[in-house]
CSV table of C-alpha atoms in Angstrom, one decimal:
chain,number,residue,atom,x,y,z
O,20,MET,CA,57.5,-55.3,94.9
O,21,SER,CA,60.8,-55.7,93.2
O,22,LYS,CA,61.8,-57.2,89.9
O,23,ILE,CA,64.7,-59.6,90.3
O,24,PHE,CA,66.0,-61.8,87.6
O,25,LEU,CA,67.6,-65.1,88.0
O,26,TYR,CA,69.7,-66.7,85.2
O,27,GLY,CA,70.3,-70.3,85.9
O,28,GLU,CA,71.8,-73.3,83.8
O,29,PHE,CA,72.3,-76.8,84.5
O,30,GLN,CA,75.9,-78.0,83.5
O,31,THR,CA,74.8,-81.1,81.8
O,32,SER,CA,73.9,-82.0,78.2
O,33,VAL,CA,70.4,-82.9,77.4
O,34,PRO,CA,70.2,-84.6,73.9
O,35,SER,CA,66.7,-83.1,72.9
O,36,PHE,CA,64.5,-80.7,74.6
O,37,THR,CA,61.2,-82.5,74.8
O,38,LYS,CA,57.8,-81.9,76.5
O,39,GLU,CA,58.7,-85.1,78.6
O,40,LEU,CA,61.5,-82.9,80.1
O,41,TRP,CA,60.0,-79.5,80.4
O,42,GLY,CA,56.4,-80.6,81.3
O,43,ARG,CA,57.5,-82.1,84.6
O,44,VAL,CA,59.7,-79.2,85.5
O,45,ASN,CA,56.9,-76.7,84.7
O,46,GLU,CA,54.6,-78.6,87.0
O,47,GLN,CA,57.1,-78.1,90.0
O,48,LEU,CA,57.6,-74.4,89.1
O,49,ARG,CA,54.0,-73.5,89.1
O,50,ASP,CA,54.0,-73.5,93.1
O,51,ALA,CA,57.5,-71.7,93.4
O,52,LYS,CA,56.9,-68.9,95.8
O,53,GLY,CA,57.3,-65.3,94.1
O,54,LEU,CA,57.9,-66.8,90.7
O,55,VAL,CA,56.5,-64.5,88.0
O,56,ASN,CA,57.6,-66.1,84.8
O,57,LYS,CA,60.3,-68.3,83.1
O,58,THR,CA,61.9,-68.3,79.7
O,59,TRP,CA,63.4,-71.5,79.0
O,60,LEU,CA,67.0,-71.6,77.5
O,61,TYR,CA,68.7,-74.5,75.5
O,62,GLY,CA,72.3,-74.1,74.7
O,63,LEU,CA,73.4,-74.1,71.2
O,64,LYS,CA,75.7,-77.0,70.5
O,65,THR,CA,76.1,-77.5,74.3
O,66,ASN,CA,72.5,-78.8,74.8
O,67,THR,CA,72.5,-77.3,78.5
O,68,VAL,CA,69.1,-76.3,79.9
O,69,GLY,CA,68.3,-73.4,81.9
O,70,GLY,CA,66.4,-70.2,81.9
O,71,ILE,CA,65.7,-66.6,82.8
O,72,TYR,CA,63.3,-66.4,85.7
O,73,GLU,CA,61.6,-63.2,87.1
O,74,PHE,CA,60.8,-63.2,90.9
O,75,ASP,CA,58.9,-60.8,93.0
O,76,SER,CA,61.9,-60.3,95.6
O,77,GLU,CA,65.5,-61.2,96.1
O,78,GLU,CA,64.4,-63.4,99.0
O,79,ASN,CA,62.3,-65.5,97.0
O,80,ALA,CA,64.8,-65.8,94.1
O,81,ARG,CA,67.5,-66.8,96.6
O,82,ASP,CA,65.2,-69.4,98.4
O,83,PHE,CA,64.3,-70.8,95.0
O,84,ALA,CA,68.1,-71.0,94.0
O,85,THR,CA,69.1,-72.8,97.1
O,86,GLY,CA,66.0,-74.8,97.5
O,87,LEU,CA,64.0,-76.3,94.5
O,88,TYR,CA,66.5,-75.3,91.8
O,89,ALA,CA,69.5,-76.8,93.8
O,90,GLU,CA,67.4,-80.1,94.4
O,91,GLN,CA,66.5,-80.3,90.8
O,92,ALA,CA,70.2,-80.1,89.8
O,93,LYS,CA,71.2,-82.6,92.2
O,94,HIS,CA,68.4,-85.0,91.1
O,95,VAL,CA,69.9,-85.1,87.7
O,96,GLY,CA,73.6,-84.9,88.8
O,97,ALA,CA,74.5,-81.6,87.4
O,98,SER,CA,76.2,-78.6,88.6
O,99,LEU,CA,74.3,-75.4,88.7
O,100,THR,CA,75.2,-71.9,87.5
O,101,VAL,CA,73.0,-69.1,89.0
O,102,LYS,CA,73.3,-65.3,88.9
O,103,LEU,CA,70.8,-62.8,90.2
O,104,PHE,CA,70.1,-59.5,88.5
O,105,ASP,CA,68.2,-56.3,89.7
O,106,GLY,CA,65.5,-55.5,87.1
O,107,GLU,CA,64.6,-52.3,88.7
O,108,ALA,CA,68.1,-50.9,88.1
O,109,VAL,CA,67.6,-51.5,84.4
O,110,ARG,CA,64.0,-50.7,84.0
O,111,GLU,CA,64.2,-47.4,82.0
O,112,ALA,CA,66.9,-48.9,79.7
O,113,SER,CA,65.0,-52.0,79.2
O,114,LYS,CA,61.9,-50.1,78.3
O,115,ALA,CA,63.7,-48.0,75.8
O,116,MET,CA,64.6,-51.4,74.0
O,117,ARG,CA,61.0,-52.6,74.1
O,118,SER,CA,61.7,-55.4,76.5
O,119,PRO,CA,58.4,-57.4,76.9
O,120,TYR,CA,59.4,-57.8,80.7
O,121,PHE,CA,58.6,-54.1,81.6
């Protein structure tokens, strides 16, 4: 099993980050194949919403980005920024900095 991190951000402003918003999304994400965890992000002064997602494989991360995540962005009329990162390549350095993800 590999460790792939996906950074994603909807390019739209959300006036307030409420449970009404994140609760529905969390329910959708619970069944995302290969999703290990998500840390929500809320942009300072931009009010953009996104997150750091950990997946168990590059394939599952890519399927999520082009599937459910793209559908969610389309549903709210937002452009989507996505980047994938190799968690295994940075394991030792991250552990040395006490990252909670390793």
